[in-house]
Amino acid sequence: MAVQIASFSSQRFGGGLVRGSALAPEYRTDGYLEALDRETFWYDAVWRKGRVHLICPKFNDLWPLVRGAAWRLDGRPVQVARIRRYRRHEVIELAAPVRPDTVAVEMAGWRAEAPLAPDGAGIFDGLDCGFYISRDNRLEWLADHAAFHRHHHGMQGLVVMDNGSTAYGPDEIAAALAPVGLEQVVILPAPFAYGPVGRPPFRRLEKFLQTALFNVLRLRFFGRAAAVLCCDVDELVLCDEGTIFDAARRSRIGHLRIAGYWADPVPTDGPPRHADHVLRTDPPRRCPPKWCQVPGGLVGGFSWDVHGPEKLTPLHKRTPTPGRRFLHCRRITTDWKSDKRQAAQASLTRDPAAGKALAFLDGAPPKRRP
């Protein structure tokens, strides 16, 4: 297994500039402003297809200043080619026919210069890949998740974005994943605020990090991947036949929505494992879908969001394809000792397909697809 511990080429605001909240005070929860990322200007600076892409949190009240900022690449003035505005992030695009080494910005009397991220386009060339953000999830969970998708779907590459784990570091993550047999792993420490939760209906309005970092991966690492699966550590994809990556390739648009259902564990004395999640409610309780996509497909240029490409509303309304689903493992959570996520279920029954798919994880070494 080839492992690369990479980093983001990020930039924080200076000169007294901080991002304000766009959420009205009555919708803010306790500690909301403390959890808000007020200081990150951009998470990463990526050169791709003749443009420098700066992937940023929403600018909020700093938008007028950003719009009037002056930019330089390797010391030469450049114009903004475009600023793409999404629900929870923004992307500044600067024209750059040749890849520069540095990007500099000046606004409101403050100036900063930062390097561009190394080119990662070839790392996952032709590989079937997965990715997720994690913080202090148990290392055996990371290994089981990877082993499951390696065994059942032939997953070859993985990006783990570690959002400030305190229980271990990148080397320990790499060691935990080593026995799985993946071809390429990138571990990306992500030392950014995850974001606050507001009151309904604005719970996720300023949780910038997740979708922004998804698009860092899209632009920096996954442009030449064969297919990419969006699937968190507590989610395992099942197919009646074949792999989810092959199914995405067979799709007319190169994109599949995957229906999700909650899975419950059998009782255990210690921390639960994925293999314990062989129970379900009757009828099954659904959760929002996830997706698998071919980056070079018809919708490959659209921004990634948690449940599908952003700004493709008709696609989000499509019914997920039958024969494919994912198990949302209720107790694979850092809050596994709490009853908050383990709500009392009136009716639990065994899920035969889940039990069969998970059997190889229950004390057996992971098998590898050829």
GROMACS .gro file of C-alpha atoms in nm:
model
  370
    1MET     CA    1   0.000   0.000   0.000
    2ALA     CA    2   0.135   0.341  -0.098
    3VAL     CA    3   0.058   0.604   0.166
    4GLN     CA    4   0.093   0.979   0.135
    5ILE     CA    5   0.039   1.212   0.430
    6ALA     CA    6  -0.052   1.535   0.254
    7SER     CA    7  -0.155   1.883   0.367
    8PHE     CA    8  -0.383   2.167   0.265
    9SER     CA    9  -0.235   2.491   0.128
   10SER     CA   10  -0.471   2.709   0.327
   11GLN     CA   11  -0.475   3.079   0.415
   12ARG     CA   12  -0.629   3.257   0.712
   13PHE     CA   13  -0.751   3.616   0.714
   14GLY     CA   14  -0.529   3.875   0.878
   15GLY     CA   15  -0.532   4.246   0.941
   16GLY     CA   16  -0.825   4.219   1.179
   17LEU     CA   17  -1.054   4.065   0.917
   18VAL     CA   18  -1.296   3.800   1.044
   19ARG     CA   19  -1.604   3.643   0.893
   20GLY     CA   20  -1.936   3.734   1.052
   21SER     CA   21  -2.235   3.507   1.073
   22ALA     CA   22  -2.513   3.531   0.816
   23LEU     CA   23  -2.756   3.362   1.054
   24ALA     CA   24  -2.999   3.574   1.253
   25PRO     CA   25  -2.923   3.566   1.629
   26GLU     CA   26  -3.251   3.397   1.717
   27TYR     CA   27  -3.145   3.089   1.518
   28ARG     CA   28  -2.802   3.056   1.679
   29THR     CA   29  -2.747   2.789   1.942
   30ASP     CA   30  -2.523   2.828   2.248
   31GLY     CA   31  -2.159   2.852   2.138
   32TYR     CA   32  -2.258   2.911   1.777
   33LEU     CA   33  -2.011   3.191   1.702
   34GLU     CA   34  -1.729   3.006   1.879
   35ALA     CA   35  -1.786   2.706   1.650
   36LEU     CA   36  -1.811   2.919   1.333
   37ASP     CA   37  -1.501   2.928   1.113
   38ARG     CA   38  -1.441   3.302   1.112
   39GLU     CA   39  -1.075   3.306   1.005
   40THR     CA   40  -1.020   3.069   0.711
   41PHE     CA   41  -0.998   3.252   0.376
   42TRP     CA   42  -0.935   2.941   0.168
   43TYR     CA   43  -0.892   2.575   0.255
   44ASP     CA   44  -0.675   2.488  -0.043
   45ALA     CA   45  -0.524   2.637  -0.357
   46VAL     CA   46  -0.537   2.397  -0.652
   47TRP     CA   47  -0.422   2.443  -1.011
   48ARG     CA   48  -0.634   2.254  -1.263
   49LYS     CA   49  -0.702   2.297  -1.634
   50GLY     CA   50  -0.554   2.644  -1.670
   51ARG     CA   51  -0.697   2.796  -1.352
   52VAL     CA   52  -0.603   2.833  -0.988
   53HIS     CA   53  -0.899   2.729  -0.773
   54LEU     CA   54  -0.925   2.867  -0.420
   55ILE     CA   55  -1.181   2.660  -0.230
   56CYS     CA   56  -1.325   2.879   0.047
   57PRO     CA   57  -1.592   2.891   0.316
   58LYS     CA   58  -1.880   3.127   0.245
   59PHE     CA   59  -1.757   3.486   0.261
   60ASN     CA   60  -2.071   3.624   0.426
   61ASP     CA   61  -2.013   3.990   0.516
   62LEU     CA   62  -1.661   3.986   0.366
   63TRP     CA   63  -1.798   3.933   0.015
   64PRO     CA   64  -1.762   4.299  -0.095
   65LEU     CA   65  -1.397   4.303   0.015
   66VAL     CA   66  -1.320   3.973  -0.157
   67ARG     CA   67  -1.487   4.091  -0.476
   68GLY     CA   68  -1.261   4.397  -0.480
   69ALA     CA   69  -0.938   4.217  -0.385
   70ALA     CA   70  -0.621   4.234  -0.597
   71TRP     CA   71  -0.455   3.906  -0.691
   72ARG     CA   72  -0.109   3.796  -0.804
   73LEU     CA   73   0.032   3.465  -0.921
   74ASP     CA   74   0.409   3.435  -0.882
   75GLY     CA   75   0.413   3.812  -0.834
   76ARG     CA   76   0.227   3.893  -1.156
   77PRO     CA   77  -0.114   4.066  -1.139
   78VAL     CA   78  -0.407   3.853  -1.255
   79GLN     CA   79  -0.779   3.901  -1.292
   80VAL     CA   80  -1.044   3.687  -1.131
   81ALA     CA   81  -1.184   3.462  -1.403
   82ARG     CA   82  -1.487   3.361  -1.198
   83ILE     CA   83  -1.620   3.323  -0.846
   84ARG     CA   84  -1.851   3.025  -0.812
   85ARG     CA   85  -2.098   3.057  -0.525
   86TYR     CA   86  -2.253   2.752  -0.365
   87ARG     CA   87  -2.472   2.685  -0.062
   88ARG     CA   88  -2.189   2.636   0.187
   89HIS     CA   89  -1.867   2.723   0.003
   90GLU     CA   90  -1.721   2.945  -0.268
   91VAL     CA   91  -1.454   2.885  -0.533
   92ILE     CA   92  -1.239   3.171  -0.665
   93GLU     CA   93  -1.089   3.095  -1.007
   94LEU     CA   94  -0.780   3.280  -1.132
   95ALA     CA   95  -0.663   3.240  -1.492
   96ALA     CA   96  -0.327   3.060  -1.504
   97PRO     CA   97  -0.228   2.885  -1.830
   98VAL     CA   98   0.087   2.759  -1.655
   99ARG     CA   99   0.087   2.627  -1.299
  100PRO     CA  100   0.225   2.898  -1.063
  101ASP     CA  101   0.404   2.836  -0.734
  102THR     CA  102   0.235   3.106  -0.524
  103VAL     CA  103  -0.087   3.304  -0.499
  104ALA     CA  104  -0.106   3.644  -0.328
  105VAL     CA  105  -0.402   3.857  -0.227
  106GLU     CA  106  -0.438   4.217  -0.112
  107MET     CA  107  -0.757   4.366   0.030
  108ALA     CA  108  -0.854   4.624   0.291
  109GLY     CA  109  -0.487   4.705   0.353
  110TRP     CA  110  -0.395   4.342   0.428
  111ARG     CA  111  -0.172   4.125   0.210
  112ALA     CA  112  -0.085   3.755   0.216
  113GLU     CA  113   0.099   3.509  -0.006
  114ALA     CA  114   0.070   3.130   0.005
  115PRO     CA  115   0.197   2.832  -0.195
  116LEU     CA  116  -0.023   2.623  -0.418
  117ALA     CA  117  -0.099   2.265  -0.324
  118PRO     CA  118   0.116   1.999  -0.493
  119ASP     CA  119  -0.041   1.843  -0.800
  120GLY     CA  120  -0.232   1.532  -0.691
  121ALA     CA  121  -0.410   1.454  -1.017
  122GLY     CA  122  -0.212   1.138  -1.093
  123ILE     CA  123  -0.226   0.974  -0.751
  124PHE     CA  124  -0.559   0.798  -0.808
  125ASP     CA  125  -0.536   0.771  -1.187
  126GLY     CA  126  -0.768   0.491  -1.300
  127LEU     CA  127  -0.853   0.374  -0.946
  128ASP     CA  128  -1.188   0.313  -0.777
  129CYS     CA  129  -1.182   0.530  -0.467
  130GLY     CA  130  -1.361   0.635  -0.152
  131PHE     CA  131  -1.328   0.926   0.088
  132TYR     CA  132  -1.460   1.063   0.417
  133ILE     CA  133  -1.398   1.310   0.698
  134SER     CA  134  -1.325   1.156   1.037
  135ARG     CA  135  -1.244   1.266   1.389
  136ASP     CA  136  -1.141   1.023   1.663
  137ASN     CA  137  -1.333   0.734   1.510
  138ARG     CA  138  -1.187   0.408   1.639
  139LEU     CA  139  -0.905   0.280   1.419
  140GLU     CA  140  -1.069  -0.062   1.385
  141TRP     CA  141  -1.372   0.114   1.239
  142LEU     CA  142  -1.156   0.279   0.973
  143ALA     CA  143  -0.999  -0.058   0.891
  144ASP     CA  144  -1.332  -0.244   0.881
  145HIS     CA  145  -1.490   0.020   0.657
  146ALA     CA  146  -1.201   0.001   0.410
  147ALA     CA  147  -1.187  -0.381   0.423
  148PHE     CA  148  -1.559  -0.408   0.352
  149HIS     CA  149  -1.544  -0.191   0.042
  150ARG     CA  150  -1.222  -0.355  -0.073
  151HIS     CA  151  -1.378  -0.701  -0.034
  152HIS     CA  152  -1.720  -0.634  -0.187
  153HIS     CA  153  -1.646  -0.356  -0.436
  154GLY     CA  154  -1.276  -0.377  -0.516
  155MET     CA  155  -1.203  -0.031  -0.376
  156GLN     CA  156  -0.842   0.058  -0.456
  157GLY     CA  157  -0.787   0.412  -0.324
  158LEU     CA  158  -0.895   0.608  -0.019
  159VAL     CA  159  -0.864   0.962   0.115
  160VAL     CA  160  -0.904   1.007   0.491
  161MET     CA  161  -0.949   1.370   0.594
  162ASP     CA  162  -0.872   1.376   0.965
  163ASN     CA  163  -1.047   1.669   1.132
  164GLY     CA  164  -0.839   1.712   1.448
  165SER     CA  165  -0.827   1.366   1.603
  166THR     CA  166  -0.666   1.364   1.949
  167ALA     CA  167  -0.657   0.986   2.003
  168TYR     CA  168  -0.405   0.915   1.727
  169GLY     CA  169  -0.214   1.072   1.438
  170PRO     CA  170  -0.177   1.012   1.063
  171ASP     CA  171   0.085   0.739   1.107
  172GLU     CA  172  -0.153   0.537   1.323
  173ILE     CA  173  -0.426   0.574   1.061
  174ALA     CA  174  -0.186   0.446   0.796
  175ALA     CA  175  -0.087   0.148   1.013
  176ALA     CA  176  -0.452   0.057   1.074
  177LEU     CA  177  -0.529   0.061   0.701
  178ALA     CA  178  -0.214  -0.124   0.591
  179PRO     CA  179  -0.354  -0.481   0.621
  180VAL     CA  180  -0.654  -0.400   0.400
  181GLY     CA  181  -0.457  -0.411   0.077
  182LEU     CA  182  -0.555  -0.081  -0.083
  183GLU     CA  183  -0.326   0.043  -0.358
  184GLN     CA  184  -0.316   0.412  -0.263
  185VAL     CA  185  -0.410   0.600   0.054
  186VAL     CA  186  -0.387   0.974   0.117
  187ILE     CA  187  -0.424   1.101   0.472
  188LEU     CA  188  -0.506   1.471   0.493
  189PRO     CA  189  -0.500   1.638   0.835
  190ALA     CA  190  -0.777   1.899   0.824
  191PRO     CA  191  -0.716   2.144   1.113
  192PHE     CA  192  -1.027   2.352   1.051
  193ALA     CA  193  -1.345   2.423   1.246
  194TYR     CA  194  -1.614   2.174   1.146
  195GLY     CA  195  -1.882   2.439   1.190
  196PRO     CA  196  -2.181   2.513   1.413
  197VAL     CA  197  -2.533   2.373   1.415
  198GLY     CA  198  -2.811   2.631   1.407
  199ARG     CA  199  -3.174   2.602   1.501
  200PRO     CA  200  -3.421   2.466   1.241
  201PRO     CA  201  -3.459   2.532   0.957
  202PHE     CA  202  -3.098   2.657   0.944
  203ARG     CA  203  -2.914   2.373   1.114
  204ARG     CA  204  -2.639   2.342   0.852
  205LEU     CA  205  -2.632   2.689   0.701
  206GLU     CA  206  -2.274   2.763   0.812
  207LYS     CA  207  -2.123   2.415   0.832
  208PHE     CA  208  -1.879   2.504   0.556
  209LEU     CA  209  -1.611   2.241   0.596
  210GLN     CA  210  -1.765   1.922   0.465
  211THR     CA  211  -1.877   2.020   0.117
  212ALA     CA  212  -1.580   2.253   0.068
  213LEU     CA  213  -1.332   1.973   0.136
  214PHE     CA  214  -1.529   1.735  -0.085
  215ASN     CA  215  -1.455   1.975  -0.368
  216VAL     CA  216  -1.091   2.008  -0.274
  217LEU     CA  217  -1.070   1.634  -0.340
  218ARG     CA  218  -1.268   1.664  -0.663
  219LEU     CA  219  -1.035   1.930  -0.799
  220ARG     CA  220  -0.702   1.816  -0.654
  221PHE     CA  221  -0.705   1.436  -0.637
  222PHE     CA  222  -0.996   1.265  -0.810
  223GLY     CA  223  -1.011   1.419  -1.158
  224ARG     CA  224  -0.860   1.107  -1.317
  225ALA     CA  225  -1.003   0.845  -1.081
  226ALA     CA  226  -1.211   0.569  -1.240
  227ALA     CA  227  -1.500   0.620  -0.996
  228VAL     CA  228  -1.550   0.778  -0.652
  229LEU     CA  229  -1.778   0.668  -0.368
  230CYS     CA  230  -1.913   0.919  -0.115
  231CYS     CA  231  -1.961   0.704   0.195
  232ASP     CA  232  -1.891   0.788   0.560
  233VAL     CA  233  -1.716   0.564   0.813
  234ASP     CA  234  -2.051   0.448   0.952
  235GLU     CA  235  -2.192   0.357   0.609
  236LEU     CA  236  -2.143   0.033   0.414
  237VAL     CA  237  -2.267  -0.015   0.057
  238LEU     CA  238  -2.444  -0.337  -0.047
  239CYS     CA  239  -2.517  -0.445  -0.405
  240ASP     CA  240  -2.730  -0.740  -0.508
  241GLU     CA  241  -2.470  -0.812  -0.774
  242GLY     CA  242  -2.143  -0.660  -0.894
  243THR     CA  243  -1.974  -0.355  -0.745
  244ILE     CA  244  -2.099  -0.003  -0.690
  245PHE     CA  245  -1.813   0.132  -0.901
  246ASP     CA  246  -1.902  -0.085  -1.201
  247ALA     CA  247  -2.265   0.017  -1.161
  248ALA     CA  248  -2.166   0.384  -1.174
  249ARG     CA  249  -1.970   0.321  -1.491
  250ARG     CA  250  -2.273   0.154  -1.649
  251SER     CA  251  -2.494   0.449  -1.561
  252ARG     CA  252  -2.582   0.671  -1.856
  253ILE     CA  253  -2.467   0.986  -1.673
  254GLY     CA  254  -2.191   0.825  -1.467
  255HIS     CA  255  -2.368   0.890  -1.137
  256LEU     CA  256  -2.569   0.671  -0.900
  257ARG     CA  257  -2.782   0.762  -0.600
  258ILE     CA  258  -2.768   0.499  -0.325
  259ALA     CA  259  -3.059   0.454  -0.087
  260GLY     CA  260  -2.971   0.436   0.281
  261TYR     CA  261  -3.127   0.245   0.570
  262TRP     CA  262  -3.045   0.246   0.940
  263ALA     CA  263  -2.881  -0.071   1.074
  264ASP     CA  264  -2.878  -0.161   1.443
  265PRO     CA  265  -2.624  -0.378   1.628
  266VAL     CA  266  -2.676  -0.689   1.831
  267PRO     CA  267  -2.590  -0.625   2.199
  268THR     CA  268  -2.217  -0.624   2.280
  269ASP     CA  269  -2.011  -0.579   2.595
  270GLY     CA  270  -1.762  -0.338   2.440
  271PRO     CA  271  -1.746  -0.093   2.152
  272PRO     CA  272  -1.964  -0.211   1.863
  273ARG     CA  273  -1.819  -0.301   1.524
  274HIS     CA  274  -1.966  -0.279   1.177
  275ALA     CA  275  -2.011  -0.658   1.183
  276ASP     CA  276  -2.256  -0.626   1.474
  277HIS     CA  277  -2.501  -0.420   1.266
  278VAL     CA  278  -2.717  -0.702   1.135
  279LEU     CA  279  -3.053  -0.580   1.270
  280ARG     CA  280  -3.305  -0.339   1.122
  281THR     CA  281  -3.646  -0.201   1.203
  282ASP     CA  282  -3.953  -0.351   1.044
  283PRO     CA  283  -4.026  -0.177   0.812
  284PRO     CA  284  -3.671  -0.047   0.747
  285ARG     CA  285  -3.607   0.314   0.842
  286ARG     CA  286  -3.460   0.519   0.558
  287CYS     CA  287  -3.194   0.789   0.572
  288PRO     CA  288  -3.076   1.038   0.306
  289PRO     CA  289  -2.900   0.887   0.002
  290LYS     CA  290  -2.531   0.886  -0.083
  291TRP     CA  291  -2.369   0.851  -0.424
  292CYS     CA  292  -2.103   0.704  -0.650
  293GLN     CA  293  -1.977   0.894  -0.952
  294VAL     CA  294  -1.744   0.870  -1.249
  295PRO     CA  295  -1.543   1.198  -1.249
  296GLY     CA  296  -1.521   1.192  -1.627
  297GLY     CA  297  -1.896   1.133  -1.669
  298LEU     CA  298  -2.168   1.371  -1.781
  299VAL     CA  299  -2.210   1.534  -1.438
  300GLY     CA  300  -1.843   1.513  -1.339
  301GLY     CA  301  -1.791   1.889  -1.356
  302PHE     CA  302  -2.059   1.975  -1.101
  303SER     CA  303  -1.976   2.064  -0.743
  304TRP     CA  304  -2.002   1.774  -0.497
  305ASP     CA  305  -2.240   1.786  -0.202
  306VAL     CA  306  -2.317   1.529   0.066
  307HIS     CA  307  -2.614   1.376  -0.114
  308GLY     CA  308  -2.521   1.441  -0.477
  309PRO     CA  309  -2.399   1.706  -0.722
  310GLU     CA  310  -2.498   2.056  -0.617
  311LYS     CA  311  -2.732   2.258  -0.841
  312LEU     CA  312  -2.869   1.943  -1.007
  313THR     CA  313  -3.208   1.943  -0.837
  314PRO     CA  314  -3.376   1.704  -1.088
  315LEU     CA  315  -3.108   1.446  -1.013
  316HIS     CA  316  -3.175   1.474  -0.639
  317LYS     CA  317  -3.540   1.392  -0.701
  318ARG     CA  318  -3.459   1.068  -0.878
  319THR     CA  319  -3.544   0.745  -0.701
  320PRO     CA  320  -3.225   0.555  -0.609
  321THR     CA  321  -3.163   0.254  -0.830
  322PRO     CA  322  -3.305  -0.072  -0.686
  323GLY     CA  323  -3.061  -0.347  -0.591
  324ARG     CA  324  -2.818  -0.111  -0.419
  325ARG     CA  325  -2.832   0.036  -0.070
  326PHE     CA  326  -2.610   0.130   0.219
  327LEU     CA  327  -2.626   0.037   0.585
  328HIS     CA  328  -2.609   0.337   0.815
  329CYS     CA  329  -2.456   0.170   1.120
  330ARG     CA  330  -2.618   0.338   1.417
  331ARG     CA  331  -2.348   0.273   1.677
  332ILE     CA  332  -2.039   0.346   1.468
  333THR     CA  333  -2.004   0.684   1.633
  334THR     CA  334  -1.772   0.844   1.885
  335ASP     CA  335  -2.084   0.881   2.100
  336TRP     CA  336  -2.139   0.504   2.099
  337LYS     CA  337  -2.176   0.486   2.479
  338SER     CA  338  -2.469   0.727   2.471
  339ASP     CA  339  -2.833   0.639   2.417
  340LYS     CA  340  -2.891   0.948   2.202
  341ARG     CA  341  -2.834   0.763   1.876
  342GLN     CA  342  -2.956   0.427   2.001
  343ALA     CA  343  -3.323   0.513   2.025
  344ALA     CA  344  -3.544   0.234   2.150
  345GLN     CA  345  -3.671   0.038   1.853
  346ALA     CA  346  -4.016  -0.116   1.885
  347SER     CA  347  -3.941  -0.387   1.631
  348LEU     CA  348  -3.599  -0.516   1.530
  349THR     CA  349  -3.544  -0.806   1.295
  350ARG     CA  350  -3.239  -0.964   1.138
  351ASP     CA  351  -3.130  -0.840   0.798
  352PRO     CA  352  -3.011  -1.154   0.616
  353ALA     CA  353  -2.831  -0.964   0.339
  354ALA     CA  354  -2.646  -0.750   0.590
  355GLY     CA  355  -2.549  -1.054   0.796
  356LYS     CA  356  -2.412  -1.231   0.490
  357ALA     CA  357  -2.218  -0.927   0.368
  358LEU     CA  358  -2.070  -0.854   0.711
  359ALA     CA  359  -1.981  -1.212   0.803
  360PHE     CA  360  -1.624  -1.189   0.676
  361LEU     CA  361  -1.554  -0.897   0.913
  362ASP     CA  362  -1.660  -1.096   1.219
  363GLY     CA  363  -1.319  -1.217   1.330
  364ALA     CA  364  -1.202  -1.327   0.987
  365PRO     CA  365  -0.916  -1.168   0.792
  366PRO     CA  366  -1.033  -0.955   0.500
  367LYS     CA  367  -1.045  -1.126   0.164
  368ARG     CA  368  -0.921  -0.935  -0.135
  369ARG     CA  369  -1.082  -0.906  -0.471
  370PRO     CA  370  -0.839  -0.974  -0.756
   0.00000   0.00000   0.00000
